[in-house]
Short mmCIF file of C-alpha atoms in Angstrom, two decimals:
data_model
loop_
_atom_site.label_atom_id
_atom_site.label_comp_id
_atom_site.label_asym_id
_atom_site.label_seq_id
_atom_site.Cartn_x
_atom_site.Cartn_y
_atom_site.Cartn_z
CA ALA A 3 0.31 11.42 5.11
CA GLN A 4 1.06 10.13 1.55
CA THR A 5 1.94 12.60 -1.12
CA VAL A 6 2.48 12.19 -4.85
CA THR A 7 4.51 14.51 -7.00
CA GLN A 8 4.70 14.92 -10.74
CA SER A 9 7.46 17.41 -11.51
CA GLN A 10 6.76 17.58 -15.22
CA PRO A 11 4.02 20.07 -15.65
CA GLU A 12 4.13 19.58 -19.50
CA MET A 13 5.71 17.02 -21.82
CA SER A 14 6.14 16.94 -25.61
CA VAL A 15 6.80 13.92 -27.80
CA GLN A 16 6.71 13.22 -31.68
CA GLU A 17 4.36 10.71 -32.71
CA ALA A 18 5.86 6.96 -32.86
CA GLU A 19 8.59 8.36 -30.36
CA THR A 20 9.02 7.14 -26.65
CA VAL A 21 8.36 9.38 -23.71
CA THR A 22 8.61 8.58 -20.01
CA LEU A 23 6.42 10.66 -17.40
CA SER A 24 7.73 10.77 -13.84
CA CYS A 25 6.04 10.28 -10.52
CA THR A 26 7.47 9.93 -6.85
CA TYR A 27 5.68 9.57 -3.88
CA ASP A 28 6.06 9.64 -0.08
CA THR A 29 4.43 7.09 2.26
CA SER A 30 5.52 5.04 5.22
CA GLU A 31 3.10 2.18 4.37
CA SER A 32 4.80 -1.03 2.79
CA ASP A 33 1.82 -2.29 1.02
CA TYR A 34 -0.05 -0.02 -1.53
CA TYR A 35 -1.29 0.63 -5.17
CA LEU A 36 0.14 2.89 -7.61
CA PHE A 37 -1.75 3.81 -10.76
CA TRP A 38 -1.42 6.14 -13.96
CA TYR A 39 -4.77 7.61 -15.02
CA LYS A 40 -5.26 9.56 -18.34
CA GLN A 41 -7.71 12.54 -18.67
CA PRO A 42 -8.16 13.40 -22.49
CA PRO A 43 -9.57 17.16 -22.97
CA SER A 44 -13.09 17.29 -21.82
CA ARG A 45 -13.50 13.51 -21.35
CA GLN A 46 -13.53 11.26 -18.51
CA MET A 47 -10.51 9.82 -16.76
CA ILE A 48 -9.45 6.35 -17.59
CA LEU A 49 -6.89 3.94 -15.99
CA VAL A 50 -3.76 3.46 -18.22
CA ILE A 51 -1.99 0.95 -15.80
CA ARG A 52 -1.62 -0.18 -12.25
CA GLN A 53 0.91 -1.72 -9.83
CA GLU A 54 0.71 -3.19 -6.98
CA ALA A 55 3.64 -2.46 -4.43
CA TYR A 56 4.48 -6.20 -3.45
CA LYS A 57 4.82 -7.05 -7.13
CA GLN A 58 8.32 -6.64 -8.06
CA GLN A 59 7.90 -7.03 -11.84
CA ASN A 60 7.03 -3.88 -13.57
CA ALA A 61 3.28 -3.43 -15.25
CA THR A 62 2.73 -3.49 -18.81
CA GLU A 63 -0.15 -2.65 -20.79
CA ASN A 64 0.52 -2.87 -24.49
CA ARG A 65 2.75 0.40 -25.31
CA PHE A 66 2.41 1.38 -21.61
CA SER A 67 5.04 0.38 -18.95
CA VAL A 68 6.01 1.42 -15.65
CA ASN A 69 9.39 1.54 -13.93
CA PHE A 70 8.48 0.96 -10.31
CA GLN A 71 11.51 1.49 -7.89
CA LYS A 72 10.08 0.83 -4.40
CA ALA A 73 12.92 2.03 -2.48
CA ALA A 74 13.33 5.19 -4.15
CA LYS A 75 9.58 5.64 -4.17
CA SER A 76 9.30 6.23 -7.98
CA PHE A 77 6.79 5.27 -10.46
CA SER A 78 7.48 6.49 -14.01
CA LEU A 79 5.12 5.99 -16.92
CA LYS A 80 6.78 5.07 -20.42
CA ILE A 81 4.57 5.50 -23.45
CA SER A 82 6.35 3.54 -26.60
CA ASP A 83 5.42 4.43 -30.10
CA SER A 84 3.11 7.44 -28.94
CA GLN A 85 0.14 8.16 -31.00
CA LEU A 86 -1.89 11.44 -31.35
CA GLY A 87 -4.43 9.94 -29.23
CA ASP A 88 -2.15 9.65 -26.20
CA ALA A 89 -2.27 13.51 -26.02
CA ALA A 90 -3.77 14.07 -22.59
CA MET A 91 -3.32 14.81 -18.84
CA TYR A 92 -1.79 12.14 -17.07
CA PHE A 93 -2.09 11.67 -13.30
CA CYS A 94 0.09 9.37 -11.05
CA ALA A 95 -2.21 8.16 -7.97
CA TYR A 96 -1.54 6.35 -4.78
CA ARG A 97 -4.04 4.25 -3.10
CA SER A 98 -3.55 2.35 0.27
CA ALA A 99 -3.82 -1.38 0.53
CA PRO A 100 -4.68 -1.86 4.16
CA GLY A 101 -8.15 -1.16 5.07
CA ALA A 102 -11.02 -0.79 2.83
CA THR A 103 -10.81 2.34 0.80
CA ASN A 104 -10.88 3.52 -2.58
CA LYS A 105 -9.31 6.98 -1.57
CA LEU A 106 -7.06 7.92 -4.32
CA ILE A 107 -4.05 10.56 -3.89
CA PHE A 108 -3.19 12.35 -7.13
CA GLY A 109 -0.21 14.00 -8.28
CA THR A 110 -0.69 17.65 -10.14
CA GLY A 111 -0.66 16.06 -13.26
CA THR A 112 1.55 15.97 -16.26
CA LEU A 113 0.35 17.45 -19.74
CA LEU A 114 1.40 15.39 -22.53
CA ALA A 115 1.41 16.90 -26.44
CA VAL A 116 1.92 14.70 -29.08
CA GLN A 117 3.41 16.27 -32.10
CA PRO A 118 2.64 14.71 -35.66
CA LYS B 10 -22.54 -1.55 -20.09
CA ALA B 11 -23.47 1.67 -19.34
CA GLY B 12 -20.78 3.79 -17.48
CA VAL B 13 -20.90 5.87 -14.75
CA THR B 14 -23.26 8.96 -15.22
CA GLN B 15 -23.12 12.17 -13.48
CA THR B 16 -25.82 15.01 -13.77
CA PRO B 17 -26.32 17.76 -14.31
CA ARG B 18 -22.91 18.05 -16.52
CA TYR B 19 -22.78 21.89 -16.32
CA LEU B 20 -24.74 24.27 -13.72
CA ILE B 21 -24.05 27.84 -12.56
CA LYS B 22 -25.03 28.89 -9.33
CA THR B 23 -24.75 32.13 -7.22
CA ARG B 24 -22.86 32.50 -3.79
CA GLY B 25 -24.72 31.30 -0.93
CA GLN B 26 -27.02 28.72 -2.96
CA GLN B 27 -26.82 25.19 -2.27
CA VAL B 28 -26.25 22.44 -5.13
CA THR B 29 -26.83 18.70 -5.45
CA LEU B 30 -24.89 16.69 -7.69
CA SER B 31 -25.97 13.27 -8.66
CA CYS B 32 -23.99 9.93 -9.89
CA SER B 33 -25.09 6.72 -10.82
CA PRO B 34 -22.29 4.08 -10.87
CA ILE B 35 -21.77 1.09 -13.12
CA SER B 36 -24.24 -1.56 -12.35
CA GLY B 37 -23.16 -3.74 -9.59
CA HIS B 38 -20.73 -1.30 -8.49
CA ARG B 39 -20.98 -0.82 -4.71
CA SER B 40 -18.33 1.93 -3.88
CA VAL B 41 -18.88 5.56 -4.87
CA SER B 42 -16.02 8.27 -4.39
CA TRP B 43 -16.22 11.86 -5.12
CA TYR B 44 -13.35 14.18 -6.12
CA GLN B 45 -12.96 17.85 -6.67
CA GLN B 46 -10.74 19.14 -9.46
CA THR B 47 -9.52 22.44 -9.75
CA PRO B 48 -6.84 24.15 -11.53
CA GLY B 49 -5.11 25.32 -8.13
CA GLN B 50 -5.57 22.44 -5.85
CA GLY B 51 -5.84 19.64 -8.64
CA LEU B 52 -7.69 16.45 -7.79
CA GLN B 53 -8.77 16.04 -4.22
CA PHE B 54 -10.76 13.26 -2.42
CA LEU B 55 -13.99 14.48 -1.09
CA PHE B 56 -15.49 11.27 0.30
CA GLU B 57 -16.40 7.64 -0.38
CA TYR B 58 -19.43 5.59 -0.02
CA PHE B 59 -20.03 1.56 0.16
CA SER B 60 -23.21 0.05 0.80
CA GLU B 61 -24.83 3.25 1.82
CA THR B 62 -22.13 3.93 4.40
CA GLN B 63 -19.48 6.52 4.15
CA ARG B 64 -16.28 4.70 4.66
CA ASN B 65 -13.72 7.58 4.11
CA LYS B 66 -13.90 11.27 4.15
CA GLY B 67 -11.39 13.98 2.84
CA ASN B 68 -10.41 17.29 4.26
CA PHE B 69 -13.48 19.27 3.31
CA PRO B 70 -15.89 21.76 5.46
CA GLY B 71 -19.02 20.37 6.77
CA ARG B 72 -20.62 22.21 3.76
CA PHE B 73 -19.71 19.36 1.65
CA SER B 74 -21.98 16.39 2.34
CA GLY B 75 -23.10 13.09 0.46
CA ARG B 76 -25.10 10.06 0.58
CA GLN B 77 -25.75 6.95 -1.18
CA PHE B 78 -29.08 5.07 -1.60
CA SER B 79 -29.66 1.29 -1.74
CA ASN B 80 -29.24 1.19 -5.41
CA SER B 81 -25.68 2.49 -5.09
CA ARG B 82 -26.73 5.83 -6.66
CA SER B 83 -24.88 8.58 -4.62
CA GLU B 84 -25.56 12.57 -4.28
CA MET B 85 -23.12 15.08 -3.12
CA ASN B 86 -24.40 18.36 -1.79
CA VAL B 87 -22.56 21.78 -1.23
CA SER B 88 -24.42 23.95 0.96
CA THR B 89 -23.67 28.04 1.17
CA LEU B 90 -21.67 28.04 -2.01
CA GLU B 91 -18.35 29.98 -2.10
CA LEU B 92 -16.64 31.23 -5.18
CA GLY B 93 -13.80 28.77 -4.65
CA ASP B 94 -16.25 25.88 -4.85
CA SER B 95 -16.15 26.26 -8.53
CA ALA B 96 -14.73 23.04 -9.78
CA LEU B 97 -15.23 19.99 -11.90
CA TYR B 98 -16.74 17.35 -9.54
CA LEU B 99 -15.74 13.81 -10.35
CA CYS B 100 -17.55 10.62 -9.21
CA ALA B 101 -15.89 7.30 -9.46
CA SER B 102 -17.28 3.84 -9.11
CA SER B 103 -15.96 0.29 -8.59
CA LEU B 104 -16.93 -3.07 -7.32
CA ASP B 105 -14.95 -2.67 -3.93
CA SER B 106 -11.61 -1.59 -2.56
CA GLY B 107 -8.28 -3.21 -3.53
CA PRO B 108 -6.35 -3.06 -6.81
CA GLY B 109 -9.56 -3.05 -8.91
CA GLU B 110 -10.03 -0.06 -11.48
CA LEU B 111 -12.04 2.87 -10.57
CA PHE B 112 -14.61 4.13 -13.20
CA PHE B 113 -15.10 7.84 -13.65
CA GLY B 114 -17.78 9.55 -14.93
CA GLU B 115 -17.08 12.94 -17.15
CA GLY B 116 -17.81 15.10 -14.39
CA SER B 117 -20.35 17.76 -13.15
CA ARG B 118 -18.72 21.19 -14.00
CA LEU B 119 -20.01 23.63 -11.42
CA THR B 120 -19.50 27.42 -11.74
CA VAL B 121 -20.23 29.74 -8.64
CA LEU B 122 -20.90 33.50 -9.49
#
């Protein structure tokens, strides 16, 4: 069975600074997808960034980028130029590629605080 | 374009009762997934429906059930409620499986007394 681990329950960053959130996963599959989702307080979860395992290039979405290390089964999220609106719970998630499924396996989350 | 709509947003039940939660996906989305979010267990997959068929199921007891209608709207039901069923229940919709984005609703917060 696949597992996702986020070892940082809480993180804090100063506004305009850079922060990296860690995520490791365990799987025996060779093809899969990885995601970072953001859940602001009392608001719905939204997708931040996604990575397809077969792509070697790290995904980037504006101020958000990932460091995908397939051999190490590591998928960290870097937030550059942090903004107050980035404060939220961040979840790393795994989805199998083979077969038809939208089942996500989530990590326990990292609560990010942004200090003004 | 309207997002994923979940109703009710908040509800309080007592042990032994049953509850039905509703999810209306984004128009055109045929896949609806349900997740339970609790402080202790985190986010756990309940089940997924695609074109009215359950195509994946999580490790939850049979008290948890769901269905999907021809218009893709989905309901989940929890019977014989237990205190541990208190949680935020999230619904997510997508066009299909693959690397596409799952769009989440705001959730239904269930409190069991």
